Short mmCIF file of C-alpha atoms in Angstrom, two decimals:
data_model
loop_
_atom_site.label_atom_id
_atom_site.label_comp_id
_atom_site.label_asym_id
_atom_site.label_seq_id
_atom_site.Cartn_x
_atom_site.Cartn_y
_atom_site.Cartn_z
CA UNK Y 90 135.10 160.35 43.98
CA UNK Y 91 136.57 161.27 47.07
CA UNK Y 92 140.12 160.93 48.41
CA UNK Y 93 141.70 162.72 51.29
CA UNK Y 94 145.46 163.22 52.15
CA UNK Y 95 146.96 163.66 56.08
CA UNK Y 96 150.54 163.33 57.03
CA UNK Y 97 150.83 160.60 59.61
CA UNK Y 98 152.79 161.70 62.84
CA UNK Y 99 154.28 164.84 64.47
CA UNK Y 100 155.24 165.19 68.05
CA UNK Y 101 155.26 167.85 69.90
CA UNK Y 102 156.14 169.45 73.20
CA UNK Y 103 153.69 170.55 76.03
CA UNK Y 104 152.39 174.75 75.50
CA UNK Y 105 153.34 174.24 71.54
CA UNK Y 106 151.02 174.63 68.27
CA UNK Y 107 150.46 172.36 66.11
CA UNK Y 108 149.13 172.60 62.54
CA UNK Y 109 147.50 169.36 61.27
CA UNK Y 110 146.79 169.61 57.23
CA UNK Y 111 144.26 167.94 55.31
CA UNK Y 112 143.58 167.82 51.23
CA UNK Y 113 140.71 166.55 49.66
CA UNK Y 114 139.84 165.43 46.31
CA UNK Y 115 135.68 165.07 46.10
CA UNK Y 116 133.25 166.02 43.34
CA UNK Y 117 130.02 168.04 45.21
CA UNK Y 118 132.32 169.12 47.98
CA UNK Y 119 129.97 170.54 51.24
CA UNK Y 120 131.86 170.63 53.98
CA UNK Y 121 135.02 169.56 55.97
CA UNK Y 122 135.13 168.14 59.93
CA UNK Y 123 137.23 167.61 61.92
CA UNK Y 124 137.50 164.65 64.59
CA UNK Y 125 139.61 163.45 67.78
CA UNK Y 126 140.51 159.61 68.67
CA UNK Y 127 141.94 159.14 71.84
CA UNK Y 128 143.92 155.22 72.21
CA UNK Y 129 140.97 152.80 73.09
CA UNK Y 130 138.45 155.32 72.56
CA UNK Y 131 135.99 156.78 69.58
CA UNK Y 132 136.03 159.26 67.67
CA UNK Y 133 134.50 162.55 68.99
CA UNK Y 134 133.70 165.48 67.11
CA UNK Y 135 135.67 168.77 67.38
CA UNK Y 136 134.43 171.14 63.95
CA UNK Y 137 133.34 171.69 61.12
CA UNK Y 138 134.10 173.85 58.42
CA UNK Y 139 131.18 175.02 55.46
CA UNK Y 140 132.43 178.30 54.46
CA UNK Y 141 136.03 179.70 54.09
CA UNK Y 142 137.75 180.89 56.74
CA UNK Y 143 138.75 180.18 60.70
CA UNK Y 144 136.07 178.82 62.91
CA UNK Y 145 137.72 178.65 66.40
CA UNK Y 146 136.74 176.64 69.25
CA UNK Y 147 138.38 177.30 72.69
CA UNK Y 148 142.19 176.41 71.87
CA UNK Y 149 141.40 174.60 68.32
CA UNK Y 150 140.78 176.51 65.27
CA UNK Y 151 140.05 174.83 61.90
CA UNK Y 152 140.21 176.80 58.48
CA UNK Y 153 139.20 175.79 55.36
CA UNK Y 154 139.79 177.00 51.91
CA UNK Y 155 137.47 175.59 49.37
CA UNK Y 156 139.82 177.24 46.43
CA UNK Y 157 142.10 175.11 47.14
CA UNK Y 158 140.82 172.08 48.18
CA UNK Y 159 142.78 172.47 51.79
CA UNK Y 160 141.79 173.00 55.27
CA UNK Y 161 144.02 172.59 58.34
CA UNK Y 162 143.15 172.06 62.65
CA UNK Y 163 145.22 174.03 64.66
CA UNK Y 164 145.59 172.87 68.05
CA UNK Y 165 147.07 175.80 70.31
CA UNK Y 166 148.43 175.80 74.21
CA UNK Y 167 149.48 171.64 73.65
CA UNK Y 168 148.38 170.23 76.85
CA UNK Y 169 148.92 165.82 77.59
CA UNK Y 170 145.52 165.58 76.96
CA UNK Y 171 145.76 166.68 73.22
CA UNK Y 172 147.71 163.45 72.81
CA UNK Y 173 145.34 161.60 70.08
CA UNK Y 174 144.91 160.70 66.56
CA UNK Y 175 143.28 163.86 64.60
CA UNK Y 176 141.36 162.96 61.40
CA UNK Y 177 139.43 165.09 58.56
CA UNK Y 178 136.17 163.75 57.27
CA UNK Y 179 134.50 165.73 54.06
CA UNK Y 180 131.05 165.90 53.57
CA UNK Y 181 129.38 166.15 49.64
CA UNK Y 182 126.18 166.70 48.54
CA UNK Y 183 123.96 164.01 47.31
CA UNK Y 184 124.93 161.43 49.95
CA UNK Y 185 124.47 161.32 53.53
CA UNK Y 186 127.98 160.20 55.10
CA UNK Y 187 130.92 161.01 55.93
CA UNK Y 188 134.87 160.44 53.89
CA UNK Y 189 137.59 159.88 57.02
CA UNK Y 190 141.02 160.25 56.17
CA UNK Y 191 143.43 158.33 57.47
CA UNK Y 192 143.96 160.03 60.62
CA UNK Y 193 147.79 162.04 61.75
CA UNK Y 194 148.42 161.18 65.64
CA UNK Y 195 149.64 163.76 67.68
CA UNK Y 196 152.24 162.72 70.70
CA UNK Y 197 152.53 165.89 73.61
CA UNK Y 198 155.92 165.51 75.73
CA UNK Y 199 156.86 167.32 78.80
CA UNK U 1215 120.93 160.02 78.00
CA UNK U 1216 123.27 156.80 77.20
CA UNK U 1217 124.18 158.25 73.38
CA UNK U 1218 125.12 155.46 71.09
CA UNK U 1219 125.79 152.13 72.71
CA UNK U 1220 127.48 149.42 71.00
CA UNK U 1221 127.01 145.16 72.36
CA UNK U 1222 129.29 143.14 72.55
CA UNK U 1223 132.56 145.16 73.28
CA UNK U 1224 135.08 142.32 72.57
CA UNK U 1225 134.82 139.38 70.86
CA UNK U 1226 136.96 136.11 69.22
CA UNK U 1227 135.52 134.12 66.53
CA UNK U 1228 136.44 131.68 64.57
CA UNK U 1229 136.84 131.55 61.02
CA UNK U 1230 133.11 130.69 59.60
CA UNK U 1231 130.99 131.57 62.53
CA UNK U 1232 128.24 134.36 62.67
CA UNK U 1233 127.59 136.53 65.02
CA UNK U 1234 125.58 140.29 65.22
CA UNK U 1235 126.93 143.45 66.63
CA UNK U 1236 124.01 145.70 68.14
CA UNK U 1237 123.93 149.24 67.82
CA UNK U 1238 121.44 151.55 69.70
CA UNK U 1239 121.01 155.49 70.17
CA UNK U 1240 118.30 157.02 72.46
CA UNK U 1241 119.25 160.62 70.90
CA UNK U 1242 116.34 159.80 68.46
CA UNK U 1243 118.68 160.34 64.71
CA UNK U 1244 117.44 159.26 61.62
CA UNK U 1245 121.01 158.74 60.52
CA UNK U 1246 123.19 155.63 61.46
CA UNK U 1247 126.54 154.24 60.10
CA UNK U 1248 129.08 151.27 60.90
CA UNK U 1249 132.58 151.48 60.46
CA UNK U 1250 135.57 149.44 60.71
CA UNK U 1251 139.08 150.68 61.80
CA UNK U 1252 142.22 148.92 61.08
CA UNK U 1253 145.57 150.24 62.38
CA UNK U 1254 146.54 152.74 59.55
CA UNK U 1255 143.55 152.94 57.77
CA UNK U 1256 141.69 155.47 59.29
CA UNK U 1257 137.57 154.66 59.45
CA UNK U 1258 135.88 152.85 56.53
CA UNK U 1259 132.21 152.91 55.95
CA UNK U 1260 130.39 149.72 55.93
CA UNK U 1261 126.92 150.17 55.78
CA UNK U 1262 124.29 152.65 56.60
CA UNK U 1263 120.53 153.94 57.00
CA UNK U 1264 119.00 157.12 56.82
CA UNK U 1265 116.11 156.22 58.04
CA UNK U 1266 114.16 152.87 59.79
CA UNK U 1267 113.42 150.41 57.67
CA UNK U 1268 116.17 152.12 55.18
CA UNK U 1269 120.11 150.83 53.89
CA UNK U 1270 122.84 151.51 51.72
CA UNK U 1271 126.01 149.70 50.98
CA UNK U 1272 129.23 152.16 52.15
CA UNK U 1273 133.18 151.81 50.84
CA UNK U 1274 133.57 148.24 52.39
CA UNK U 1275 130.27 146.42 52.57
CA UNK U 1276 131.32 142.89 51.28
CA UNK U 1277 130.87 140.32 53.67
CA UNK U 1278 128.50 142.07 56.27
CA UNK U 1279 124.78 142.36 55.99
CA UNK U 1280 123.04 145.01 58.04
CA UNK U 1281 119.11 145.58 59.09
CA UNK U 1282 117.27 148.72 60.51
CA UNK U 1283 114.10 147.38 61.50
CA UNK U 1284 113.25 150.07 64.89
CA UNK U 1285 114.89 153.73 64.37
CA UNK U 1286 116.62 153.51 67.38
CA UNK U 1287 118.77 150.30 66.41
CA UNK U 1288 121.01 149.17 63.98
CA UNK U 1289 122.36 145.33 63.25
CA UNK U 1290 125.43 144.85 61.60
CA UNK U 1291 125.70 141.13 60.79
CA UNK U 1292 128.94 138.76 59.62
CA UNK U 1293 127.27 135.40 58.21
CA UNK U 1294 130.88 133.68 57.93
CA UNK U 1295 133.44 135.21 59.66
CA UNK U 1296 136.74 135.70 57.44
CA UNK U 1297 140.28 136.79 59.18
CA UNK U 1298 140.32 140.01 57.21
CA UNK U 1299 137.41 141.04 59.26
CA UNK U 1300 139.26 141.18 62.55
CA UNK U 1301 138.73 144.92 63.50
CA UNK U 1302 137.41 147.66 65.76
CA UNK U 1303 133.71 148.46 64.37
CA UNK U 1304 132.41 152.01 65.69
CA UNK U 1305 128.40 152.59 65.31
CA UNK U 1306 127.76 156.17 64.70
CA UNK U 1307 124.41 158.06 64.37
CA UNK U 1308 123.72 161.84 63.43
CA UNK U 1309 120.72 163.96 63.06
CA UNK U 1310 119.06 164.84 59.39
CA UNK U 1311 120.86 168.40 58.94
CA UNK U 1312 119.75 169.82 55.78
CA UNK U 1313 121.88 167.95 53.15
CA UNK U 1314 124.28 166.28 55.04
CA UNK U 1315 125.22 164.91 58.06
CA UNK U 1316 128.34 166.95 59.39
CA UNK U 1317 128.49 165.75 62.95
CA UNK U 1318 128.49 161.77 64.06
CA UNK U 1319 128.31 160.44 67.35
CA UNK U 1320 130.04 157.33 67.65
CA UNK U 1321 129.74 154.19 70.33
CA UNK U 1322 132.46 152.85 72.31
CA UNK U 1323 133.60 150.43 69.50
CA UNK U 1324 133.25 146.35 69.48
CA UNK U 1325 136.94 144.95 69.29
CA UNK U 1326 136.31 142.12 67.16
CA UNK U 1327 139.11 139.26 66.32
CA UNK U 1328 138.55 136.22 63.72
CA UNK U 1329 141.14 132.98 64.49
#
């Protein structure tokens, strides 16, 4: 089965990091993604992590450790725009979709 | 290119009506998906196809009924609309990576709320 753990809500202030963590419990574990929610809006995809290690995209990183069933988004340089619910979604072989987590929402002040 | 498209984008039912939420994608993916969002809950997998002509029941399918009869569209059906099913539903399609489907794209969402 598959069940995945995110803390709910951190706020933060404009220029800061943030470190969003994710834990997974799946049999046939591929791969972990990560997605962005905006209020009103879809989801939208930001990475995706197969192999151990730091994949970095622009000011987001994600890492993933398969060892320990853990992988985290980093979102660097907190602009307003960042200001969103983050979720992880894991990906196992043998079926074609996706497992969300519940989602941690990110609030950037001035 | 529209992506994935989503009719109707709001709308109130009452308890025991039907109704059909359209989903269509001109990016030309085998995959499609429906979810539903409640506040807190993070997205739940309904139904979905991996292929026209194809389904399979997700996490939550009880109550909805779903058909995939073109490749570009995908129905997601209530036959008698419960409160509990008052919800944001997101249509997502992807392409057929080898394995698995790592990256969705998702429509605008249908707010839907049952009286």
């Amino acid at each position: 089965g598959q069940s995945l753990e995110q803390p709910s809500e951190v706020t933060a202030v404009e220029g800061a990091i943030v470190q969003i963590n994710c834990t997974y419990q799946t049999s046939g574990f591929y791969g972990l993604s990560w997605y962005q929610q905006h209020d009103g809006g879809a989801p939208t995809f930001l990475s995706y992590n197969g192999l151990d290690g730091l994949e970095e995209t622009g000011r987001f990183s994600s890492f993933l450790s398969r060892s320990d069933s853990y992988g985290y988004l980093l979102l660097q340089e907190l602009q307003m725009k960042d200001s969103a619910s983050y979720f992880c979604a894991v990906s196992s072989y043998g079926n074609n979709r996706l497992a969300f987590g519940k989602g941690n929402q990110v609030v950037v002040i001035p | 290119n529209a992506g994935v498209t989503q009719t109707p984008k709001f709308r109130v039912l009452k308890t025991g009506q039907s109704m059909t939420l359209l989903c269509a994608q001109d990016m030309n993916h085998e995959y499609m998906y429906w979810y539903r969002q409640d506040p807190g809950m993070g997205l739940r997998l309904i139904h979905y196809s991996v292929g026209e002509g194809t389904t399979a029941k997700g996490e939550v399918p009880d109550g909805y009924n779903v058909s995939r009869l073109k490749k570009q569209n995908f129905l997601l059906g209530l036959e008698s609309a419960a409160p509990s099913q008052t919800s944001v539903y997101f249509c997502a399609s992807s392409y057929q990576t080898p394995g698995l489907a790592r990256e969705q794209f998702f429509g605008p969402g249908t707010r839907l709320t049952v009286l």
